[in-house]
Amino acid sequence: ELVPQDLWAAKAWLITARSLYPADFNIQYEMYTIERNAERTATAGRLLYDMFI
């Protein structure tokens, strides 16, 4: 778990990690999981789609 107490800090770290390692599936999956758990379906769907392209 990246930053369990602070969702926004976790998202900031994941955005940084994704810009450094754009093809890393684990980073993409963590971003998708955060959006899915927050019930942001449009963003989660886009991230899920991007993982499998």
PDB file of N, CA and C in Angstrom:
ATOM      1  N   GLU A   1       0.843  -1.163   0.000  1.00  0.00           N
ATOM      2  CA  GLU A   1       0.000   0.000   0.000  1.00  0.00           C
ATOM      3  C   GLU A   1       0.891   1.231   0.000  1.00  0.00           C
ATOM      4  N   LEU A   2       0.541   2.142  -0.864  1.00  0.00           N
ATOM      5  CA  LEU A   2       1.400   3.302  -1.037  1.00  0.00           C
ATOM      6  C   LEU A   2       1.319   4.257   0.144  1.00  0.00           C
ATOM      7  N   VAL A   3       0.225   4.920   0.279  1.00  0.00           N
ATOM      8  CA  VAL A   3       0.040   5.858   1.380  1.00  0.00           C
ATOM      9  C   VAL A   3      -1.380   5.648   1.898  1.00  0.00           C
ATOM     10  N   PRO A   4      -1.576   4.673   2.793  1.00  0.00           N
ATOM     11  CA  PRO A   4      -2.936   4.292   3.178  1.00  0.00           C
ATOM     12  C   PRO A   4      -3.746   5.399   3.862  1.00  0.00           C
ATOM     13  N   GLN A   5      -3.096   6.336   4.519  1.00  0.00           N
ATOM     14  CA  GLN A   5      -3.842   7.362   5.239  1.00  0.00           C
ATOM     15  C   GLN A   5      -4.216   8.550   4.355  1.00  0.00           C
ATOM     16  N   ASP A   6      -3.560   8.718   3.215  1.00  0.00           N
ATOM     17  CA  ASP A   6      -3.776   9.912   2.399  1.00  0.00           C
ATOM     18  C   ASP A   6      -3.964   9.520   0.936  1.00  0.00           C
ATOM     19  N   LEU A   7      -5.212   9.480   0.504  1.00  0.00           N
ATOM     20  CA  LEU A   7      -5.532   9.083  -0.864  1.00  0.00           C
ATOM     21  C   LEU A   7      -4.884  10.008  -1.887  1.00  0.00           C
ATOM     22  N   TRP A   8      -4.891  11.304  -1.617  1.00  0.00           N
ATOM     23  CA  TRP A   8      -4.343  12.259  -2.592  1.00  0.00           C
ATOM     24  C   TRP A   8      -2.833  12.125  -2.712  1.00  0.00           C
ATOM     25  N   ALA A   9      -2.141  11.830  -1.630  1.00  0.00           N
ATOM     26  CA  ALA A   9      -0.696  11.596  -1.708  1.00  0.00           C
ATOM     27  C   ALA A   9      -0.409  10.337  -2.511  1.00  0.00           C
ATOM     28  N   ALA A  10      -1.221   9.312  -2.313  1.00  0.00           N
ATOM     29  CA  ALA A  10      -1.049   8.075  -3.079  1.00  0.00           C
ATOM     30  C   ALA A  10      -1.246   8.333  -4.562  1.00  0.00           C
ATOM     31  N   LYS A  11      -2.278   9.107  -4.905  1.00  0.00           N
ATOM     32  CA  LYS A  11      -2.518   9.418  -6.315  1.00  0.00           C
ATOM     33  C   LYS A  11      -1.366  10.229  -6.900  1.00  0.00           C
ATOM     34  N   ALA A  12      -0.826  11.159  -6.133  1.00  0.00           N
ATOM     35  CA  ALA A  12       0.303  11.960  -6.619  1.00  0.00           C
ATOM     36  C   ALA A  12       1.515  11.080  -6.896  1.00  0.00           C
ATOM     37  N   TRP A  13       1.802  10.141  -6.000  1.00  0.00           N
ATOM     38  CA  TRP A  13       2.917   9.217  -6.215  1.00  0.00           C
ATOM     39  C   TRP A  13       2.676   8.350  -7.437  1.00  0.00           C
ATOM     40  N   LEU A  14       1.446   7.893  -7.615  1.00  0.00           N
ATOM     41  CA  LEU A  14       1.141   7.044  -8.766  1.00  0.00           C
ATOM     42  C   LEU A  14       1.231   7.804 -10.080  1.00  0.00           C
ATOM     43  N   ILE A  15       0.814   9.055 -10.095  1.00  0.00           N
ATOM     44  CA  ILE A  15       0.948   9.863 -11.314  1.00  0.00           C
ATOM     45  C   ILE A  15       2.420  10.050 -11.654  1.00  0.00           C
ATOM     46  N   THR A  16       3.237  10.314 -10.642  1.00  0.00           N
ATOM     47  CA  THR A  16       4.679  10.439 -10.868  1.00  0.00           C
ATOM     48  C   THR A  16       5.258   9.131 -11.370  1.00  0.00           C
ATOM     49  N   ALA A  17       4.889   8.033 -10.732  1.00  0.00           N
ATOM     50  CA  ALA A  17       5.402   6.722 -11.144  1.00  0.00           C
ATOM     51  C   ALA A  17       4.964   6.380 -12.561  1.00  0.00           C
ATOM     52  N   ARG A  18       3.730   6.718 -12.898  1.00  0.00           N
ATOM     53  CA  ARG A  18       3.238   6.406 -14.247  1.00  0.00           C
ATOM     54  C   ARG A  18       3.974   7.214 -15.307  1.00  0.00           C
ATOM     55  N   SER A  19       4.352   8.456 -14.972  1.00  0.00           N
ATOM     56  CA  SER A  19       5.099   9.243 -15.956  1.00  0.00           C
ATOM     57  C   SER A  19       6.518   8.709 -16.128  1.00  0.00           C
ATOM     58  N   LEU A  20       7.074   8.112 -15.078  1.00  0.00           N
ATOM     59  CA  LEU A  20       8.414   7.524 -15.179  1.00  0.00           C
ATOM     60  C   LEU A  20       8.392   6.143 -15.823  1.00  0.00           C
ATOM     61  N   TYR A  21       7.365   5.362 -15.522  1.00  0.00           N
ATOM     62  CA  TYR A  21       7.248   3.980 -16.018  1.00  0.00           C
ATOM     63  C   TYR A  21       5.855   3.765 -16.617  1.00  0.00           C
ATOM     64  N   PRO A  22       5.598   4.311 -17.800  1.00  0.00           N
ATOM     65  CA  PRO A  22       4.239   4.262 -18.352  1.00  0.00           C
ATOM     66  C   PRO A  22       3.737   2.863 -18.706  1.00  0.00           C
ATOM     67  N   ALA A  23       4.622   1.908 -18.914  1.00  0.00           N
ATOM     68  CA  ALA A  23       4.192   0.566 -19.314  1.00  0.00           C
ATOM     69  C   ALA A  23       4.099  -0.411 -18.140  1.00  0.00           C
ATOM     70  N   ASP A  24       4.333   0.042 -16.925  1.00  0.00           N
ATOM     71  CA  ASP A  24       4.311  -0.841 -15.757  1.00  0.00           C
ATOM     72  C   ASP A  24       2.868  -1.181 -15.377  1.00  0.00           C
ATOM     73  N   PHE A  25       2.514  -2.444 -15.506  1.00  0.00           N
ATOM     74  CA  PHE A  25       1.142  -2.887 -15.246  1.00  0.00           C
ATOM     75  C   PHE A  25       0.744  -2.673 -13.788  1.00  0.00           C
ATOM     76  N   ASN A  26       1.654  -2.886 -12.847  1.00  0.00           N
ATOM     77  CA  ASN A  26       1.328  -2.741 -11.418  1.00  0.00           C
ATOM     78  C   ASN A  26       0.918  -1.313 -11.077  1.00  0.00           C
ATOM     79  N   ILE A  27       1.602  -0.347 -11.651  1.00  0.00           N
ATOM     80  CA  ILE A  27       1.262   1.057 -11.409  1.00  0.00           C
ATOM     81  C   ILE A  27      -0.105   1.366 -12.004  1.00  0.00           C
ATOM     82  N   GLN A  28      -0.329   0.905 -13.220  1.00  0.00           N
ATOM     83  CA  GLN A  28      -1.617   1.131 -13.870  1.00  0.00           C
ATOM     84  C   GLN A  28      -2.746   0.481 -13.076  1.00  0.00           C
ATOM     85  N   TYR A  29      -2.503  -0.717 -12.558  1.00  0.00           N
ATOM     86  CA  TYR A  29      -3.535  -1.423 -11.793  1.00  0.00           C
ATOM     87  C   TYR A  29      -3.848  -0.695 -10.483  1.00  0.00           C
ATOM     88  N   GLU A  30      -2.833  -0.179  -9.809  1.00  0.00           N
ATOM     89  CA  GLU A  30      -3.070   0.565  -8.560  1.00  0.00           C
ATOM     90  C   GLU A  30      -3.907   1.808  -8.827  1.00  0.00           C
ATOM     91  N   MET A  31      -3.612   2.510  -9.928  1.00  0.00           N
ATOM     92  CA  MET A  31      -4.403   3.690 -10.276  1.00  0.00           C
ATOM     93  C   MET A  31      -5.857   3.295 -10.543  1.00  0.00           C
ATOM     94  N   TYR A  32      -6.040   2.212 -11.277  1.00  0.00           N
ATOM     95  CA  TYR A  32      -7.391   1.718 -11.567  1.00  0.00           C
ATOM     96  C   TYR A  32      -8.125   1.354 -10.271  1.00  0.00           C
ATOM     97  N   THR A  33      -7.455   0.665  -9.364  1.00  0.00           N
ATOM     98  CA  THR A  33      -8.071   0.234  -8.109  1.00  0.00           C
ATOM     99  C   THR A  33      -8.532   1.426  -7.275  1.00  0.00           C
ATOM    100  N   ILE A  34      -7.718   2.454  -7.198  1.00  0.00           N
ATOM    101  CA  ILE A  34      -8.095   3.653  -6.438  1.00  0.00           C
ATOM    102  C   ILE A  34      -9.348   4.289  -7.028  1.00  0.00           C
ATOM    103  N   GLU A  35      -9.376   4.432  -8.345  1.00  0.00           N
ATOM    104  CA  GLU A  35     -10.540   5.046  -8.989  1.00  0.00           C
ATOM    105  C   GLU A  35     -11.784   4.170  -8.847  1.00  0.00           C
ATOM    106  N   ARG A  36     -11.622   2.861  -8.991  1.00  0.00           N
ATOM    107  CA  ARG A  36     -12.755   1.939  -8.857  1.00  0.00           C
ATOM    108  C   ARG A  36     -13.327   1.995  -7.442  1.00  0.00           C
ATOM    109  N   ASN A  37     -12.457   1.979  -6.440  1.00  0.00           N
ATOM    110  CA  ASN A  37     -12.922   2.016  -5.051  1.00  0.00           C
ATOM    111  C   ASN A  37     -13.582   3.343  -4.697  1.00  0.00           C
ATOM    112  N   ALA A  38     -13.184   4.402  -5.392  1.00  0.00           N
ATOM    113  CA  ALA A  38     -13.799   5.714  -5.170  1.00  0.00           C
ATOM    114  C   ALA A  38     -15.077   5.879  -5.991  1.00  0.00           C
ATOM    115  N   GLU A  39     -15.449   4.831  -6.732  1.00  0.00           N
ATOM    116  CA  GLU A  39     -16.656   4.799  -7.556  1.00  0.00           C
ATOM    117  C   GLU A  39     -16.658   5.868  -8.644  1.00  0.00           C
ATOM    118  N   ARG A  40     -15.478   6.166  -9.172  1.00  0.00           N
ATOM    119  CA  ARG A  40     -15.366   7.057 -10.330  1.00  0.00           C
ATOM    120  C   ARG A  40     -15.282   6.161 -11.568  1.00  0.00           C
ATOM    121  N   THR A  41     -16.450   5.752 -12.051  1.00  0.00           N
ATOM    122  CA  THR A  41     -16.512   4.710 -13.077  1.00  0.00           C
ATOM    123  C   THR A  41     -15.929   5.146 -14.415  1.00  0.00           C
ATOM    124  N   ALA A  42     -16.127   6.391 -14.804  1.00  0.00           N
ATOM    125  CA  ALA A  42     -15.601   6.839 -16.099  1.00  0.00           C
ATOM    126  C   ALA A  42     -14.077   6.795 -16.104  1.00  0.00           C
ATOM    127  N   THR A  43     -13.472   7.318 -15.054  1.00  0.00           N
ATOM    128  CA  THR A  43     -12.012   7.310 -14.959  1.00  0.00           C
ATOM    129  C   THR A  43     -11.489   5.890 -14.816  1.00  0.00           C
ATOM    130  N   ALA A  44     -12.138   5.089 -13.986  1.00  0.00           N
ATOM    131  CA  ALA A  44     -11.714   3.694 -13.803  1.00  0.00           C
ATOM    132  C   ALA A  44     -11.823   2.928 -15.113  1.00  0.00           C
ATOM    133  N   GLY A  45     -12.886   3.160 -15.849  1.00  0.00           N
ATOM    134  CA  GLY A  45     -13.054   2.487 -17.133  1.00  0.00           C
ATOM    135  C   GLY A  45     -11.977   2.868 -18.126  1.00  0.00           C
ATOM    136  N   ARG A  46     -11.637   4.143 -18.168  1.00  0.00           N
ATOM    137  CA  ARG A  46     -10.570   4.598 -19.069  1.00  0.00           C
ATOM    138  C   ARG A  46      -9.225   3.975 -18.694  1.00  0.00           C
ATOM    139  N   LEU A  47      -8.935   3.912 -17.402  1.00  0.00           N
ATOM    140  CA  LEU A  47      -7.681   3.304 -16.955  1.00  0.00           C
ATOM    141  C   LEU A  47      -7.648   1.813 -17.268  1.00  0.00           C
ATOM    142  N   LEU A  48      -8.766   1.134 -17.072  1.00  0.00           N
ATOM    143  CA  LEU A  48      -8.837  -0.291 -17.386  1.00  0.00           C
ATOM    144  C   LEU A  48      -8.618  -0.516 -18.881  1.00  0.00           C
ATOM    145  N   TYR A  49      -9.236   0.305 -19.691  1.00  0.00           N
ATOM    146  CA  TYR A  49      -9.060   0.217 -21.143  1.00  0.00           C
ATOM    147  C   TYR A  49      -7.593   0.436 -21.520  1.00  0.00           C
ATOM    148  N   ASP A  50      -6.966   1.460 -20.920  1.00  0.00           N
ATOM    149  CA  ASP A  50      -5.559   1.771 -21.218  1.00  0.00           C
ATOM    150  C   ASP A  50      -4.615   0.647 -20.807  1.00  0.00           C
ATOM    151  N   MET A  51      -4.972  -0.109 -19.768  1.00  0.00           N
ATOM    152  CA  MET A  51      -4.098  -1.199 -19.316  1.00  0.00           C
ATOM    153  C   MET A  51      -3.972  -2.289 -20.361  1.00  0.00           C
ATOM    154  N   PHE A  52      -5.018  -2.484 -21.146  1.00  0.00           N
ATOM    155  CA  PHE A  52      -5.030  -3.608 -22.074  1.00  0.00           C
ATOM    156  C   PHE A  52      -4.828  -3.209 -23.531  1.00  0.00           C
ATOM    157  N   ILE A  53      -4.453  -1.981 -23.769  1.00  0.00           N
ATOM    158  CA  ILE A  53      -4.144  -1.555 -25.146  1.00  0.00           C
ATOM    159  C   ILE A  53      -2.696  -1.837 -25.444  1.00  0.00           C
TER     160      ILE A  53
END
